[in-house]
Amino acid sequence: MRRLTKALSKTLIAVATSLIVIAIVVVYIFMSAPSQTTTSATTTPTTTPLTQVSISGAGATFLAPQMLEWARSFTEIKGIRVEYQSVGSGAGRDMFFNKVVHFAGSDPPLSRELYDRYKGQVMQIPVVVGSVVIIYNIPNLPKDTTLCLSGEVLALIYKGEIRYWNDERILSINPELRNVLPNEEIVAVHRSDSSGTTSVFTTYLNKVAPTTWTNDLVGLTVDWPVDRVGRGVGGKGNEGVTQVVKTTPYSIGYVELSYAVTQELQTAAIKNFEGVCVKPTAETVRSALINAAGELPQSPLDDWSDVLPRMLNARGSNSYPIVSFSYMFVYKKYPDAQLVQALKEFIRWILTEGQERMVPGYLSLPREVASIGLKAVDLLEVG
């Protein structure tokens, strides 16, 4: 009996020892094995949230008040940061083509020459409808006075050939102001930088007064004839022209309507295609859009170079004659997938919800024009 008890004790000790060894091995294996969380973290590729993507743009001051408001609202709503530098269409284009910024704002579309150079690479998206208005500063002229000017008269002022405010060619359009307009020299204010607003304005002058305002005086930058007679002054950006006119008695200038509205400057009525003097309003700008000749291109990848001349001096007795789209230029391909997605979100938002957030002085796009621009969302790709 004693031998049996002794043998059983040895057996129990051996079993207990084995169990301890097994337990130690199991714990060791468990502690040594990588956890499921660690494995997942090391094998799943990381992606940058869209809220960490920053979109940069630069260009037209014509477009700037609206684009800056869009950038602010979009950043606030979507959390995707958008920055826009109001440097003028020409400088913005240069930054875009040198790939300093992701998109450019431009009043005129690409010329046919530039379109051919970048065909298939750059998309042109109309984003807003604006108008170039004539502002003036004539002291003691009552605020409710309606001054009317024609394209021919404006061309002669900027040529330096109409010198005084009471010139007979101005009075013939404004007979009721014969004893009101002063015998004071006109200071003609223009852009000093490369400007889409200048391109729109000079294209208009060339269309309505081609023998006075010749082809060589059309473009983003112009050698202004009025400067050569000492009565021209340059201002940088729409902001600069606005400020110069505001502080210079007897001056005249051209800016996007929003600047005139916010600064409460007097704007001239312009004699339109039908010979009617019309002021720039939402109604008269919309009438010009409706009556503009010709069909629009159907893709952001198409050539838009002839759209601006057709929009200017449109038919219709209630049409304001200096109306233009302003465009956003983007590349068709970007190397960064997250940037592509962020740009898609921004473009889609601008052409839908953004069209309901217009700054005073701009008009939202007609629905059919916005739908053309929305095609860019599907065309944008990584490459």
Short mmCIF file of C-alpha atoms in Angstrom, two decimals:
data_model
loop_
_atom_site.label_atom_id
_atom_site.label_comp_id
_atom_site.label_asym_id
_atom_site.label_seq_id
_atom_site.Cartn_x
_atom_site.Cartn_y
_atom_site.Cartn_z
CA MET A 1 0.00 0.00 0.00
CA ARG A 2 2.80 2.33 0.92
CA ARG A 3 4.56 1.53 -2.38
CA LEU A 4 1.33 2.27 -4.33
CA THR A 5 0.89 5.62 -2.59
CA LYS A 6 4.48 6.52 -3.30
CA ALA A 7 4.21 5.61 -6.99
CA LEU A 8 0.96 7.61 -7.32
CA SER A 9 2.59 10.66 -5.77
CA LYS A 10 5.45 10.45 -8.28
CA THR A 11 2.96 10.20 -11.13
CA LEU A 12 0.99 13.23 -9.95
CA ILE A 13 4.17 15.27 -9.60
CA ALA A 14 5.23 14.34 -13.13
CA VAL A 15 1.81 15.31 -14.55
CA ALA A 16 1.79 18.61 -12.69
CA THR A 17 5.28 19.40 -13.96
CA SER A 18 4.23 18.66 -17.54
CA LEU A 19 1.18 20.90 -17.22
CA ILE A 20 3.33 23.74 -15.93
CA VAL A 21 5.76 23.36 -18.85
CA ILE A 22 2.87 23.33 -21.35
CA ALA A 23 1.36 26.44 -19.77
CA ILE A 24 4.67 28.27 -19.97
CA VAL A 25 5.06 27.36 -23.65
CA VAL A 26 1.48 28.52 -24.45
CA VAL A 27 2.02 31.86 -22.70
CA TYR A 28 5.33 32.36 -24.52
CA ILE A 29 3.75 31.65 -27.90
CA PHE A 30 0.80 33.95 -27.15
CA MET A 31 3.03 36.80 -25.98
CA SER A 32 5.38 36.41 -28.94
CA ALA A 33 2.69 36.40 -31.64
CA PRO A 34 1.89 39.84 -33.24
CA SER A 35 -1.59 41.09 -32.42
CA GLN A 36 -4.27 41.35 -35.11
CA THR A 37 -4.38 45.12 -34.69
CA THR A 38 -0.65 45.46 -35.27
CA THR A 39 -0.79 43.26 -38.37
CA SER A 40 -3.65 45.31 -39.80
CA ALA A 41 -1.82 48.58 -39.17
CA THR A 42 1.31 47.41 -40.92
CA THR A 43 -0.41 45.99 -43.99
CA THR A 44 -3.16 48.56 -44.65
CA PRO A 45 -1.92 51.47 -46.84
CA THR A 46 -2.45 54.94 -45.36
CA THR A 47 -4.37 57.69 -47.22
CA THR A 48 -4.51 61.42 -46.61
CA PRO A 49 -7.97 62.65 -45.60
CA LEU A 50 -9.42 65.19 -48.02
CA THR A 51 -9.60 67.66 -45.15
CA GLN A 52 -5.79 67.73 -45.21
CA VAL A 53 -5.65 68.55 -48.93
CA SER A 54 -5.09 72.20 -49.91
CA ILE A 55 -6.19 73.53 -53.32
CA SER A 56 -4.38 76.63 -54.61
CA GLY A 57 -5.53 79.00 -57.33
CA ALA A 58 -4.66 82.42 -58.75
CA GLY A 59 -5.85 84.75 -61.45
CA ALA A 60 -8.60 87.16 -62.41
CA THR A 61 -9.47 90.05 -60.12
CA PHE A 62 -12.73 90.23 -62.14
CA LEU A 63 -13.62 86.89 -60.54
CA ALA A 64 -11.92 87.46 -57.17
CA PRO A 65 -14.81 88.61 -54.92
CA GLN A 66 -16.89 85.61 -55.98
CA MET A 67 -14.05 83.07 -55.91
CA LEU A 68 -12.89 84.24 -52.48
CA GLU A 69 -16.42 83.85 -51.14
CA TRP A 70 -16.66 80.37 -52.66
CA ALA A 71 -13.28 79.40 -51.20
CA ARG A 72 -14.33 80.59 -47.74
CA SER A 73 -17.70 78.83 -47.82
CA PHE A 74 -16.36 75.59 -49.32
CA THR A 75 -13.56 75.38 -46.75
CA GLU A 76 -16.06 75.98 -43.96
CA ILE A 77 -18.61 73.44 -45.25
CA LYS A 78 -16.39 70.67 -46.65
CA GLY A 79 -13.24 71.17 -44.61
CA ILE A 80 -11.09 71.19 -47.78
CA ARG A 81 -8.90 74.28 -47.83
CA VAL A 82 -9.01 76.47 -50.96
CA GLU A 83 -6.77 79.52 -51.45
CA TYR A 84 -7.08 82.07 -54.27
CA GLN A 85 -4.66 84.87 -55.13
CA SER A 86 -6.21 87.88 -56.90
CA VAL A 87 -3.25 88.68 -59.18
CA GLY A 88 -4.92 89.23 -62.57
CA SER A 89 -5.71 86.81 -65.36
CA GLY A 90 -2.29 87.06 -67.00
CA ALA A 91 -0.26 86.43 -63.84
CA GLY A 92 -2.65 83.67 -62.80
CA ARG A 93 -2.27 81.93 -66.14
CA ASP A 94 1.52 82.10 -65.86
CA MET A 95 1.38 80.56 -62.38
CA PHE A 96 -0.96 77.84 -63.63
CA PHE A 97 1.07 76.90 -66.70
CA ASN A 98 4.24 76.90 -64.59
CA LYS A 99 2.39 74.61 -62.14
CA VAL A 100 2.79 76.97 -59.20
CA VAL A 101 -0.96 76.70 -58.50
CA HIS A 102 -3.55 74.01 -59.18
CA PHE A 103 -6.05 76.18 -61.06
CA ALA A 104 -6.33 79.60 -62.67
CA GLY A 105 -9.14 82.13 -62.85
CA SER A 106 -9.45 83.90 -66.21
CA ASP A 107 -12.01 86.23 -67.76
CA PRO A 108 -11.25 85.43 -71.40
CA PRO A 109 -10.92 81.80 -72.46
CA LEU A 110 -7.71 80.56 -74.05
CA SER A 111 -6.89 82.06 -77.43
CA ARG A 112 -7.02 79.66 -80.36
CA GLU A 113 -3.22 79.52 -80.33
CA LEU A 114 -3.03 78.57 -76.64
CA TYR A 115 -5.92 76.16 -77.01
CA ASP A 116 -4.06 74.31 -79.77
CA ARG A 117 -0.91 74.23 -77.62
CA TYR A 118 -2.68 72.71 -74.60
CA LYS A 119 -5.41 70.79 -76.40
CA GLY A 120 -6.51 67.76 -74.39
CA GLN A 121 -4.47 68.86 -71.36
CA VAL A 122 -6.37 71.87 -70.00
CA MET A 123 -10.08 72.21 -69.31
CA GLN A 124 -11.92 75.56 -69.38
CA ILE A 125 -14.91 75.75 -67.05
CA PRO A 126 -17.26 78.76 -67.05
CA VAL A 127 -18.03 79.45 -63.39
CA VAL A 128 -19.79 82.82 -63.28
CA VAL A 129 -21.37 85.56 -65.41
CA GLY A 130 -20.04 89.06 -64.89
CA SER A 131 -20.06 92.42 -66.61
CA VAL A 132 -17.49 95.13 -67.18
CA VAL A 133 -18.90 98.50 -66.19
CA ILE A 134 -17.74 102.05 -66.72
CA ILE A 135 -17.24 103.96 -63.48
CA TYR A 136 -16.60 107.68 -63.25
CA ASN A 137 -15.91 110.45 -60.74
CA ILE A 138 -17.41 113.78 -61.76
CA PRO A 139 -17.65 116.03 -58.68
CA ASN A 140 -20.97 117.82 -58.16
CA LEU A 141 -22.77 115.62 -60.67
CA PRO A 142 -26.01 114.53 -58.95
CA LYS A 143 -26.07 110.86 -57.92
CA ASP A 144 -29.29 110.25 -59.82
CA THR A 145 -27.79 111.47 -63.11
CA THR A 146 -27.69 108.89 -65.89
CA LEU A 147 -24.61 109.37 -68.04
CA CYS A 148 -24.72 107.40 -71.29
CA LEU A 149 -21.64 106.51 -73.32
CA SER A 150 -21.19 104.58 -76.54
CA GLY A 151 -18.43 102.17 -77.49
CA GLU A 152 -17.14 104.68 -80.04
CA VAL A 153 -16.94 107.45 -77.42
CA LEU A 154 -15.14 105.14 -74.97
CA ALA A 155 -12.66 104.18 -77.69
CA LEU A 156 -11.99 107.86 -78.43
CA ILE A 157 -11.53 108.64 -74.72
CA TYR A 158 -8.95 105.87 -74.32
CA LYS A 159 -7.31 106.87 -77.60
CA GLY A 160 -6.85 110.33 -76.06
CA GLU A 161 -8.92 112.02 -78.78
CA ILE A 162 -11.84 113.03 -76.56
CA ARG A 163 -10.27 115.31 -73.99
CA TYR A 164 -13.04 117.06 -72.03
CA TRP A 165 -16.20 115.87 -70.31
CA ASN A 166 -18.28 118.42 -72.24
CA ASP A 167 -16.97 117.25 -75.62
CA GLU A 168 -19.72 117.52 -78.22
CA ARG A 169 -19.52 113.78 -78.94
CA ILE A 170 -20.48 113.07 -75.33
CA LEU A 171 -23.12 115.79 -75.26
CA SER A 172 -24.77 114.48 -78.42
CA ILE A 173 -25.64 111.29 -76.48
CA ASN A 174 -26.54 113.24 -73.32
CA PRO A 175 -28.30 116.45 -74.51
CA GLU A 176 -29.96 116.89 -71.11
CA LEU A 177 -26.49 117.23 -69.55
CA ARG A 178 -25.31 120.02 -71.84
CA ASN A 179 -25.22 122.54 -68.98
CA VAL A 180 -24.12 119.98 -66.40
CA LEU A 181 -21.03 118.19 -67.70
CA PRO A 182 -17.92 120.24 -66.87
CA ASN A 183 -15.20 121.62 -69.09
CA GLU A 184 -12.65 119.44 -67.29
CA GLU A 185 -10.06 117.05 -68.71
CA ILE A 186 -10.91 113.35 -68.53
CA VAL A 187 -8.41 111.14 -66.69
CA ALA A 188 -8.65 107.69 -68.28
CA VAL A 189 -7.82 104.97 -65.74
CA HIS A 190 -6.84 101.51 -66.97
CA ARG A 191 -5.22 98.35 -65.69
CA SER A 192 -1.46 98.39 -65.25
CA ASP A 193 -1.17 94.59 -65.01
CA SER A 194 -1.99 91.71 -67.36
CA SER A 195 -5.75 91.67 -67.10
CA GLY A 196 -8.70 89.63 -68.29
CA THR A 197 -10.95 92.62 -67.59
CA THR A 198 -8.80 94.59 -70.03
CA SER A 199 -9.12 91.78 -72.56
CA VAL A 200 -12.93 91.87 -72.28
CA PHE A 201 -13.07 95.68 -72.45
CA THR A 202 -10.70 96.03 -75.41
CA THR A 203 -12.38 93.19 -77.29
CA TYR A 204 -15.66 95.08 -76.87
CA LEU A 205 -14.13 98.35 -78.14
CA ASN A 206 -12.69 96.54 -81.15
CA LYS A 207 -16.03 94.90 -81.95
CA VAL A 208 -18.11 98.10 -81.82
CA ALA A 209 -15.48 100.58 -83.11
CA PRO A 210 -12.99 98.54 -85.17
CA THR A 211 -11.61 101.47 -87.18
CA THR A 212 -10.95 103.49 -84.01
CA TRP A 213 -9.88 100.66 -81.71
CA THR A 214 -7.79 98.40 -83.91
CA ASN A 215 -6.72 94.76 -83.42
CA ASP A 216 -3.31 95.75 -82.05
CA LEU A 217 -5.06 97.37 -79.07
CA VAL A 218 -6.77 94.18 -77.93
CA GLY A 219 -5.40 91.85 -75.27
CA LEU A 220 -4.50 91.22 -71.65
CA THR A 221 -2.04 94.11 -71.82
CA VAL A 222 -2.34 97.17 -74.06
CA ASP A 223 -0.10 100.06 -75.04
CA TRP A 224 -2.71 102.66 -74.11
CA PRO A 225 -2.72 105.65 -76.53
CA VAL A 226 -4.13 107.94 -73.82
CA ASP A 227 -0.93 107.46 -71.81
CA ARG A 228 1.05 109.08 -74.62
CA VAL A 229 -0.94 112.31 -74.27
CA GLY A 230 -0.47 112.35 -70.49
CA ARG A 231 -4.06 111.67 -69.43
CA GLY A 232 -3.87 107.95 -68.71
CA VAL A 233 -3.32 106.41 -65.27
CA GLY A 234 -2.77 102.73 -64.44
CA GLY A 235 -4.13 100.79 -61.48
CA LYS A 236 -3.27 97.24 -60.46
CA GLY A 237 -6.23 94.91 -60.44
CA ASN A 238 -9.90 95.86 -60.40
CA GLU A 239 -9.19 97.00 -56.85
CA GLY A 240 -6.53 99.42 -58.06
CA VAL A 241 -8.64 100.93 -60.85
CA THR A 242 -11.55 101.33 -58.42
CA GLN A 243 -9.36 103.16 -55.92
CA VAL A 244 -7.79 105.48 -58.51
CA VAL A 245 -11.18 106.49 -59.91
CA LYS A 246 -12.60 106.94 -56.43
CA THR A 247 -9.81 109.35 -55.46
CA THR A 248 -9.25 111.14 -58.79
CA PRO A 249 -11.71 113.89 -59.78
CA TYR A 250 -12.97 113.80 -63.39
CA SER A 251 -11.67 110.28 -63.97
CA ILE A 252 -13.20 107.29 -65.76
CA GLY A 253 -12.36 103.59 -65.54
CA TYR A 254 -13.58 100.06 -66.24
CA VAL A 255 -14.11 97.36 -63.60
CA GLU A 256 -16.24 94.31 -62.86
CA LEU A 257 -19.69 95.35 -61.60
CA SER A 258 -19.14 93.93 -58.10
CA TYR A 259 -16.43 96.52 -57.39
CA ALA A 260 -18.72 99.39 -58.39
CA VAL A 261 -21.53 97.99 -56.22
CA THR A 262 -19.44 97.49 -53.08
CA GLN A 263 -17.73 100.89 -53.41
CA GLU A 264 -20.97 102.69 -54.33
CA LEU A 265 -19.48 104.24 -57.46
CA GLN A 266 -21.50 105.77 -60.27
CA THR A 267 -21.77 103.62 -63.39
CA ALA A 268 -22.53 104.76 -66.91
CA ALA A 269 -25.28 103.44 -69.12
CA ILE A 270 -23.86 102.04 -72.36
CA LYS A 271 -25.50 102.35 -75.77
CA ASN A 272 -26.19 98.79 -76.92
CA PHE A 273 -26.59 97.08 -80.31
CA GLU A 274 -30.13 98.46 -80.66
CA GLY A 275 -28.99 102.01 -79.82
CA VAL A 276 -30.58 101.96 -76.36
CA CYS A 277 -28.71 103.25 -73.30
CA VAL A 278 -28.82 100.51 -70.64
CA LYS A 279 -27.35 100.27 -67.17
CA PRO A 280 -25.71 97.07 -65.92
CA THR A 281 -28.29 95.14 -63.88
CA ALA A 282 -29.13 91.48 -63.36
CA GLU A 283 -31.96 91.88 -65.86
CA THR A 284 -29.89 93.52 -68.63
CA VAL A 285 -26.97 91.08 -68.19
CA ARG A 286 -29.37 88.13 -68.35
CA SER A 287 -30.93 89.59 -71.51
CA ALA A 288 -27.50 89.75 -73.13
CA LEU A 289 -26.90 86.08 -72.31
CA ILE A 290 -30.22 85.06 -73.83
CA ASN A 291 -29.57 87.05 -77.01
CA ALA A 292 -25.89 86.15 -77.50
CA ALA A 293 -25.40 84.60 -80.91
CA GLY A 294 -24.36 81.02 -81.52
CA GLU A 295 -24.16 77.73 -79.67
CA LEU A 296 -21.76 77.13 -76.82
CA PRO A 297 -19.10 74.40 -76.88
CA GLN A 298 -20.34 71.21 -75.26
CA SER A 299 -17.24 70.18 -73.31
CA PRO A 300 -14.62 71.83 -71.06
CA LEU A 301 -12.05 70.31 -73.45
CA ASP A 302 -13.49 72.19 -76.45
CA ASP A 303 -12.27 75.47 -77.95
CA TRP A 304 -14.02 78.42 -76.25
CA SER A 305 -11.97 81.15 -77.95
CA ASP A 306 -14.82 82.63 -80.00
CA VAL A 307 -17.38 82.71 -77.17
CA LEU A 308 -16.40 86.14 -75.78
CA PRO A 309 -16.78 88.12 -79.05
CA ARG A 310 -20.22 86.59 -79.55
CA MET A 311 -21.36 87.55 -76.04
CA LEU A 312 -20.34 91.20 -76.44
CA ASN A 313 -22.77 93.79 -77.86
CA ALA A 314 -25.55 91.22 -77.99
CA ARG A 315 -28.86 91.98 -79.67
CA GLY A 316 -31.91 92.96 -77.64
CA SER A 317 -33.14 96.40 -76.59
CA ASN A 318 -32.62 95.52 -72.91
CA SER A 319 -29.20 93.84 -73.30
CA TYR A 320 -26.16 95.28 -71.53
CA PRO A 321 -23.32 95.13 -74.08
CA ILE A 322 -20.21 94.20 -72.03
CA VAL A 323 -20.95 90.77 -70.57
CA SER A 324 -18.60 87.83 -70.11
CA PHE A 325 -18.21 84.46 -68.48
CA SER A 326 -15.27 84.08 -66.14
CA TYR A 327 -13.48 80.75 -66.32
CA MET A 328 -11.64 78.30 -64.11
CA PHE A 329 -8.74 76.51 -65.84
CA VAL A 330 -7.76 73.06 -64.54
CA TYR A 331 -5.56 70.31 -65.92
CA LYS A 332 -7.21 67.12 -67.06
CA LYS A 333 -4.63 65.08 -65.13
CA TYR A 334 -2.88 65.56 -61.79
CA PRO A 335 -0.42 63.10 -60.24
CA ASP A 336 -2.01 63.18 -56.77
CA ALA A 337 -5.20 61.13 -56.36
CA GLN A 338 -6.34 63.04 -53.27
CA LEU A 339 -5.92 66.38 -55.04
CA VAL A 340 -7.96 65.08 -57.98
CA GLN A 341 -10.75 64.07 -55.62
CA ALA A 342 -10.63 67.43 -53.81
CA LEU A 343 -10.78 69.34 -57.12
CA LYS A 344 -13.76 67.26 -58.21
CA GLU A 345 -15.53 68.13 -54.98
CA PHE A 346 -14.75 71.84 -55.41
CA ILE A 347 -15.84 72.05 -59.06
CA ARG A 348 -19.04 70.11 -58.37
CA TRP A 349 -19.83 72.38 -55.41
CA ILE A 350 -19.13 75.62 -57.36
CA LEU A 351 -21.44 74.60 -60.21
CA THR A 352 -24.28 73.45 -57.95
CA GLU A 353 -24.59 74.81 -54.42
CA GLY A 354 -22.07 77.58 -55.11
CA GLN A 355 -24.33 79.05 -57.80
CA GLU A 356 -26.79 79.88 -55.04
CA ARG A 357 -24.15 81.87 -53.12
CA MET A 358 -23.53 84.76 -55.52
CA VAL A 359 -21.83 87.97 -54.44
CA PRO A 360 -23.66 91.18 -55.50
CA GLY A 361 -22.58 92.13 -59.03
CA TYR A 362 -22.44 88.56 -60.40
CA LEU A 363 -25.04 86.28 -61.95
CA SER A 364 -25.27 82.53 -61.60
CA LEU A 365 -24.72 80.46 -64.71
CA PRO A 366 -27.65 79.26 -66.79
CA ARG A 367 -28.29 75.64 -65.91
CA GLU A 368 -27.21 74.37 -69.33
CA VAL A 369 -23.85 76.17 -69.02
CA ALA A 370 -23.27 74.76 -65.53
CA SER A 371 -24.00 71.26 -66.87
CA ILE A 372 -21.24 71.67 -69.48
CA GLY A 373 -18.77 72.57 -66.73
CA LEU A 374 -19.86 69.63 -64.58
CA LYS A 375 -18.51 67.30 -67.26
CA ALA A 376 -15.05 68.25 -65.99
CA VAL A 377 -15.74 66.29 -62.80
CA ASP A 378 -15.90 63.05 -64.80
CA LEU A 379 -12.97 63.99 -67.05
CA LEU A 380 -10.52 64.77 -64.21
CA GLU A 381 -8.17 61.87 -63.58
CA VAL A 382 -4.90 60.80 -62.00
CA GLY A 383 -1.99 60.72 -64.37
#
